[in-house]
């Protein structure tokens, strides 16, 4: 009976200890420990068996260690890049929310998009987003300037341009659908024009069945653009 | 003449103590300064102030390949990588000739390693799950970097390995030891210490809560048992 009582007392502690037993942080700590030993940042004292740090560990801990390869050093500062991209993406999402308000809060949206562009000036994605917002606001000149600046970021790299036109086509299609839904008639002429241009460039870079599908879509867009212009 | 001799002696003693005090004061200041410098270095103040140029800022400025990232993440999840709290980015290097996968594992957003027992361990497994598939081919992936954020939102560790090393490790051509030697990493020491403190605090809180649930008699019996 006494043994049973003791068992019932110890049991809650066993649960508490097993709950803390192997957490994710432990995996990370274990890995870091093994890695530091393999890399000579820590060593096992033969007499005491304790693991002790070396000067190399100090260099790593203070961020002064370098691999000698700038690409590897850059890879180790990945946290900084992730933070920048995440922050800018969130700004774009919030700007889209501002533009979805009725009436749209374009000044607040632009403020956020400007910040996203300045955070990552060589990233065309944010210029596509700001360009589309300008188009939504009716500022065609500013939109075209952003679209051009985005293309310049690619420096002629075809893979980069292909991704850029895909993204722009997707953003402008969303805008066209939104404008069509709001007007219950048709989107703005400038949206059709830029969507058409983006699709044409995309078609020029792709082949096969995608090309055929785009041709039908492009024909439809051309007819929309023509009727839109007639209406004006 | 005698006036000079009387006035010259006493200040000598005072000067010695003053000088000693002065030395002690400056030694103390120097000691405080040294501690401040070491703390600033450990907390990476020069990096935060921008006094040391950020290499990533120079090399990873181009637009992430969002479509490629989506494909890789989907395939990695199929291979067993947990889906919650994971963000994956494919970022081209500045010249656009190659790319890097940045894997963001965030425990504060619900990420948990797949604790299933394996030879490679959960971190080695994650490297292999991300980099070994066919969907990575054609994207020019050279490296994989993994940043782990704790449940308290701190980045504890960044580990990076070349794709070729990961593939060799996946195929059994590299042992765990050799792979570890080839992995590059960065450890956030202040964040790790803070993490340990938080965990201890949490453990102590849970312990107190469990103790409070017990009756006085049970507590006494437990104390006796622990003695």
XYZ file of C-alpha atoms in Angstrom:
459
model
C 0.000 0.000 0.000
C 2.832 2.337 0.945
C 4.564 1.509 -2.343
C 1.387 2.276 -4.286
C 1.075 5.630 -2.539
C 4.678 6.529 -3.400
C 4.117 5.473 -6.994
C 1.067 7.732 -7.256
C 3.151 10.631 -5.930
C 6.036 10.111 -8.341
C 3.834 9.563 -11.412
C 2.926 13.244 -12.061
C 6.631 14.125 -12.009
C 7.422 11.385 -14.481
C 4.852 12.885 -16.867
C 6.273 16.378 -16.428
C 9.784 15.128 -17.095
C 8.837 13.066 -20.169
C 6.907 16.047 -21.578
C 10.118 18.076 -21.417
C 12.227 15.092 -22.391
C 12.930 15.525 -26.088
C 11.701 18.825 -27.424
C 12.587 20.269 -30.813
C 15.080 22.619 -29.230
C 16.904 19.558 -27.884
C 17.293 18.206 -31.430
C 18.747 21.553 -32.462
C 21.002 21.742 -29.403
C 22.199 18.140 -29.920
C 22.914 18.815 -33.586
C 24.714 22.078 -32.731
C 26.760 20.251 -30.104
C 27.802 17.423 -32.456
C 28.519 19.906 -35.207
C 30.691 22.089 -32.952
C 32.713 19.055 -31.861
C 33.225 17.910 -35.482
C 34.249 21.427 -36.495
C 36.766 21.740 -33.643
C 34.822 24.440 -31.829
C 34.452 22.231 -28.786
C 36.549 19.422 -27.405
C 36.071 16.707 -24.831
C 38.386 16.964 -21.843
C 40.002 13.518 -21.501
C 40.334 13.779 -17.709
C 36.953 15.170 -16.730
C 34.954 14.177 -19.821
C 33.497 17.692 -19.978
C 32.892 19.412 -23.314
C 34.735 22.745 -23.486
C 34.701 25.488 -26.142
C 37.742 26.605 -28.129
C 38.647 30.063 -29.505
C 37.007 29.066 -32.809
C 33.671 28.782 -30.978
C 34.135 32.360 -29.783
C 34.699 33.540 -33.332
C 31.531 31.787 -34.525
C 29.496 33.037 -31.574
C 30.495 36.632 -32.241
C 29.935 36.357 -35.986
C 33.583 36.963 -36.910
C 34.233 33.531 -38.392
C 34.365 33.375 -42.166
C 34.350 30.356 -44.458
C 36.418 32.146 -47.089
C 33.630 31.718 -49.661
C 31.324 34.786 -49.849
C 28.430 32.615 -51.093
C 28.688 30.379 -48.022
C 28.978 33.397 -45.711
C 25.873 34.837 -47.383
C 24.068 31.513 -46.911
C 24.756 31.719 -43.185
C 23.071 35.107 -43.022
C 19.909 33.567 -44.485
C 17.873 34.772 -41.497
C 18.421 38.351 -42.600
C 17.196 37.623 -46.157
C 14.163 35.655 -44.928
C 13.226 38.496 -42.589
C 13.463 41.044 -45.430
C 11.368 38.984 -47.876
C 8.752 38.151 -45.218
C 8.414 41.768 -44.139
C 8.071 43.003 -47.722
C 5.550 40.268 -48.610
C 3.454 41.246 -45.594
C 3.554 44.881 -46.740
C 2.241 43.815 -50.177
C -0.573 41.792 -48.545
C -1.561 44.758 -46.376
C -1.438 47.098 -49.390
C -3.790 44.740 -51.233
C -6.158 44.873 -48.253
C -6.052 48.695 -48.412
C -6.907 48.598 -52.105
C -9.762 46.142 -51.517
C -11.473 48.592 -49.132
C -14.469 50.546 -50.384
C -13.364 53.190 -51.319
C -9.746 51.990 -51.754
C -7.160 53.646 -49.501
C -4.581 54.160 -52.234
C -2.277 56.540 -50.330
C -1.800 54.019 -47.495
C -1.340 51.192 -49.995
C 1.310 53.129 -51.900
C 3.138 53.995 -48.699
C 3.450 50.275 -47.917
C 4.449 49.345 -51.447
C 7.103 52.083 -51.530
C 8.567 50.609 -48.349
C 8.528 47.089 -49.835
C 10.312 48.333 -52.983
C 12.929 50.225 -50.956
C 13.508 47.148 -48.734
C 14.362 45.025 -51.765
C 15.212 47.366 -54.652
C 16.498 44.615 -56.965
C 13.394 42.463 -56.581
C 10.942 42.885 -59.488
C 8.040 41.290 -57.588
C 7.365 44.428 -55.545
C 7.591 46.621 -58.668
C 4.986 44.421 -60.383
C 2.732 44.845 -57.342
C 3.195 48.599 -57.170
C 2.753 48.907 -60.958
C -0.549 47.018 -60.786
C -1.699 49.285 -57.936
C -0.809 52.369 -59.964
C -2.830 50.922 -62.843
C -5.770 50.393 -60.500
C -5.458 54.048 -59.462
C -5.398 55.153 -63.117
C -1.774 56.344 -63.018
C -0.652 54.596 -66.230
C 2.694 56.447 -66.560
C 3.821 55.426 -63.039
C 2.646 51.840 -63.686
C 4.632 51.598 -66.919
C 7.695 53.039 -65.208
C 7.485 50.357 -62.469
C 6.935 47.565 -65.029
C 9.993 48.736 -66.962
C 12.126 48.995 -63.791
C 11.111 45.446 -62.882
C 12.210 44.150 -66.285
C 15.536 45.962 -65.861
C 16.088 44.020 -62.619
C 16.202 40.800 -64.662
C 19.152 42.091 -66.733
C 18.058 40.008 -69.718
C 17.976 36.698 -67.814
C 15.288 34.662 -69.592
C 14.318 32.555 -66.556
C 13.870 35.729 -64.524
C 11.819 37.399 -67.284
C 9.613 34.343 -67.660
C 8.785 34.399 -63.931
C 8.230 38.164 -64.089
C 5.711 37.959 -66.978
C 3.932 35.017 -65.333
C 3.533 37.002 -62.120
C 2.491 40.183 -63.922
C -0.062 38.281 -66.018
C -1.489 36.729 -62.864
C -1.673 40.086 -61.022
C -3.253 41.872 -64.022
C -5.758 39.029 -64.555
C -6.831 39.436 -60.915
C -7.171 43.193 -61.457
C -9.168 42.662 -64.665
C -11.535 40.257 -62.873
C -11.916 42.662 -59.961
C -12.643 45.612 -62.250
C -15.103 43.560 -64.314
C -16.915 42.481 -61.125
C -17.045 46.042 -59.784
C -18.211 47.642 -63.053
C -20.392 44.639 -63.918
C -19.355 45.403 -67.456
C -15.688 45.519 -68.422
C -12.280 46.339 -67.005
C -10.356 49.536 -67.728
C -8.798 49.837 -71.179
C -5.309 50.228 -69.678
C -5.693 46.936 -67.777
C -6.574 45.107 -71.005
C -3.665 46.767 -72.833
C -1.062 45.818 -70.215
C -2.465 42.347 -69.689
C -2.364 41.795 -73.428
C 1.251 43.017 -73.602
C 2.258 40.781 -70.691
C 0.556 37.726 -72.198
C 2.176 38.364 -75.574
C 5.624 38.548 -73.990
C 4.919 35.403 -72.012
C 3.720 33.627 -75.143
C 6.891 34.683 -76.899
C 8.916 32.910 -74.236
C 6.903 29.698 -73.966
C 6.262 26.868 -76.372
C 3.985 23.904 -77.068
C 0.455 23.582 -75.767
C 0.763 26.634 -73.495
C 1.338 28.647 -76.654
C -1.957 27.431 -78.166
C -3.907 28.193 -75.013
C -2.428 31.635 -74.844
C -3.324 32.333 -78.449
C -7.031 31.763 -77.719
C -6.780 33.869 -74.579
C -4.956 36.610 -76.414
C -7.621 36.704 -79.140
C -10.264 37.145 -76.456
C -8.267 39.913 -74.805
C -7.788 41.700 -78.147
C -11.525 41.701 -78.751
C -12.121 42.991 -75.183
C -9.575 45.740 -75.711
C -11.127 46.728 -79.064
C -14.645 46.934 -77.592
C -13.298 48.813 -74.583
C -11.662 51.401 -76.851
C -14.867 51.714 -78.930
C -16.843 52.330 -75.767
C -14.533 55.227 -74.860
C 65.049 76.172 4.108
C 63.370 74.249 6.987
C 59.931 75.423 5.705
C 60.549 73.654 2.465
C 61.428 70.368 4.218
C 58.253 70.433 6.354
C 55.902 71.056 3.448
C 57.580 68.535 1.120
C 57.054 65.307 3.201
C 53.279 64.863 3.841
C 52.079 65.257 0.172
C 54.315 62.307 -0.823
C 52.133 59.903 1.198
C 48.876 61.450 -0.041
C 50.145 61.244 -3.646
C 50.834 57.519 -3.357
C 47.309 56.679 -2.155
C 45.756 59.022 -4.656
C 47.729 57.422 -7.454
C 46.783 53.963 -6.214
C 43.129 54.974 -6.099
C 43.426 56.469 -9.561
C 44.970 53.235 -10.883
C 42.243 51.173 -9.262
C 39.621 53.442 -10.781
C 41.092 53.156 -14.292
C 41.535 49.401 -13.925
C 37.883 49.131 -12.937
C 36.826 51.270 -15.916
C 39.010 49.112 -18.195
C 37.434 45.956 -16.783
C 33.909 47.324 -17.338
C 34.892 48.376 -20.859
C 36.244 44.907 -21.636
C 33.046 43.306 -20.401
C 31.012 45.756 -22.503
C 33.100 44.969 -25.613
C 32.757 41.208 -25.134
C 28.989 41.571 -24.550
C 28.662 43.793 -27.636
C 30.543 41.193 -29.695
C 28.451 38.280 -28.407
C 25.216 40.201 -28.998
C 26.571 41.187 -32.442
C 26.068 44.899 -31.987
C 28.533 45.841 -34.799
C 26.504 43.674 -37.219
C 23.225 45.206 -36.044
C 24.603 48.729 -36.411
C 25.746 47.924 -39.936
C 29.430 48.460 -39.104
C 30.222 45.083 -40.654
C 28.947 44.709 -44.228
C 26.180 42.143 -44.667
C 27.264 39.614 -47.296
C 23.705 38.337 -47.811
C 22.588 41.876 -48.659
C 25.107 41.808 -51.487
C 24.496 38.304 -52.844
C 20.790 37.553 -52.319
C 19.028 40.582 -53.708
C 17.156 39.092 -56.662
C 13.522 38.004 -56.718
C 12.792 34.643 -55.074
C 11.503 31.914 -57.388
C 8.115 31.504 -55.717
C 6.851 28.882 -58.138
C 9.974 26.726 -57.736
C 9.776 27.107 -53.950
C 6.146 25.930 -53.925
C 7.070 22.809 -55.931
C 10.048 21.943 -53.707
C 8.079 22.456 -50.490
C 5.194 20.315 -51.741
C 7.562 17.471 -52.659
C 9.495 17.744 -49.364
C 6.237 17.476 -47.404
C 5.352 14.386 -49.428
C 8.712 12.926 -48.416
C 7.839 13.423 -44.738
C 8.838 16.968 -43.844
C 6.319 18.588 -41.460
C 4.126 21.194 -43.211
C 3.303 23.501 -40.302
C 5.566 26.465 -39.560
C 7.734 25.963 -42.654
C 8.545 28.614 -45.243
C 10.777 27.861 -48.182
C 12.425 30.370 -50.501
C 14.474 29.827 -53.644
C 16.708 32.851 -54.052
C 19.030 33.334 -57.031
C 22.537 34.615 -56.365
C 23.256 38.093 -57.693
C 24.729 36.938 -61.006
C 21.677 34.706 -61.565
C 23.852 31.679 -62.387
C 22.813 29.631 -59.344
C 20.251 29.635 -56.551
C 19.998 28.754 -52.900
C 17.143 27.209 -50.925
C 16.425 29.064 -47.688
C 14.391 26.970 -45.320
C 12.701 28.790 -42.479
C 11.606 26.448 -39.685
C 9.587 28.347 -37.122
C 8.591 26.598 -33.886
C 6.649 29.712 -32.824
C 4.409 29.093 -35.863
C 3.941 25.422 -34.979
C 6.937 23.714 -36.588
C 7.930 20.402 -35.032
C 10.644 18.083 -36.326
C 9.580 14.637 -37.408
C 10.925 12.727 -34.439
C 10.739 9.363 -36.215
C 13.984 7.520 -35.516
C 16.403 7.597 -38.410
C 20.126 7.240 -38.923
C 20.443 10.814 -40.114
C 18.504 12.479 -37.282
C 15.724 15.037 -37.808
C 17.989 17.819 -39.095
C 19.902 15.585 -41.501
C 16.565 14.200 -42.705
C 15.218 17.702 -43.381
C 18.270 18.545 -45.526
C 17.744 15.357 -47.554
C 13.948 15.801 -47.883
C 14.406 19.289 -49.336
C 17.365 18.807 -51.660
C 17.198 15.266 -53.001
C 14.148 15.377 -55.285
C 13.960 15.746 -59.057
C 11.983 19.002 -58.701
C 15.203 20.705 -57.549
C 16.909 19.879 -60.830
C 16.865 22.662 -63.392
C 16.586 25.382 -60.756
C 20.347 25.692 -60.388
C 20.262 24.972 -56.648
C 23.791 25.028 -55.201
C 23.104 25.121 -51.463
C 20.478 24.651 -48.813
C 20.375 26.881 -45.739
C 18.202 26.095 -42.775
C 17.264 28.677 -40.148
C 15.575 27.402 -36.994
C 13.421 29.779 -34.941
C 12.532 28.632 -31.422
C 9.026 28.713 -29.927
C 10.060 31.993 -28.312
C 10.645 33.460 -31.799
C 14.466 33.582 -31.673
C 16.694 32.316 -34.487
C 18.833 29.757 -32.712
C 20.874 28.325 -35.509
C 21.592 28.534 -39.234
C 23.043 25.495 -40.967
C 24.067 25.357 -44.587
C 25.236 22.529 -46.823
C 26.002 22.230 -50.508
C 23.483 20.246 -52.532
C 26.143 17.839 -53.784
C 27.137 16.995 -50.185
C 23.488 16.452 -49.237
C 22.997 14.125 -52.212
C 26.119 12.131 -51.289
C 24.883 11.911 -47.701
C 21.452 10.775 -48.891
C 23.043 8.057 -51.052
C 25.222 6.840 -48.203
C 28.448 8.000 -49.842
C 29.122 10.336 -46.911
C 28.999 9.291 -43.283
C 27.238 11.434 -40.683
C 30.618 12.498 -39.312
C 31.970 13.582 -42.713
C 28.722 15.357 -43.538
C 28.864 17.259 -40.238
C 32.381 18.383 -41.084
C 31.154 19.744 -44.418
C 28.164 21.603 -42.977
C 28.686 25.325 -42.367
C 26.837 26.968 -39.557
C 26.173 29.931 -37.368
C 24.947 29.731 -33.798
C 23.121 32.504 -31.999
C 24.661 32.118 -28.551
C 22.597 34.752 -26.664
C 19.394 33.261 -28.124
C 20.456 29.744 -27.080
C 21.167 30.881 -23.501
C 17.853 32.734 -23.411
C 16.095 29.620 -24.720
C 17.567 27.504 -21.909
C 16.517 30.079 -19.297
C 12.964 30.183 -20.676
C 12.766 26.360 -20.683
C 14.016 26.195 -17.083
C 11.495 28.855 -16.048
C 8.727 26.902 -17.752
C 9.857 23.659 -16.093
C 10.020 25.313 -12.677
C 6.500 26.740 -13.197
C 5.126 23.307 -14.176
C 6.865 21.772 -11.165
C 5.327 24.376 -8.821
C 1.891 23.861 -10.362
C 2.145 20.085 -9.884
C 3.314 20.551 -6.286
C 0.427 22.929 -5.569
C -2.025 20.247 -6.666
C -0.773 17.926 -3.929
C -2.089 17.979 -0.400
C 0.171 19.016 2.500
C 0.537 15.405 3.576
C 1.513 14.285 0.085
C 3.999 17.136 -0.206
C 5.611 16.171 3.090
C 5.810 12.556 1.986
C 7.439 13.585 -1.298
C 9.974 15.800 0.476
C 10.874 12.880 2.724
C 11.208 10.636 -0.300
C 13.493 13.116 -2.090
C 15.681 13.402 1.037
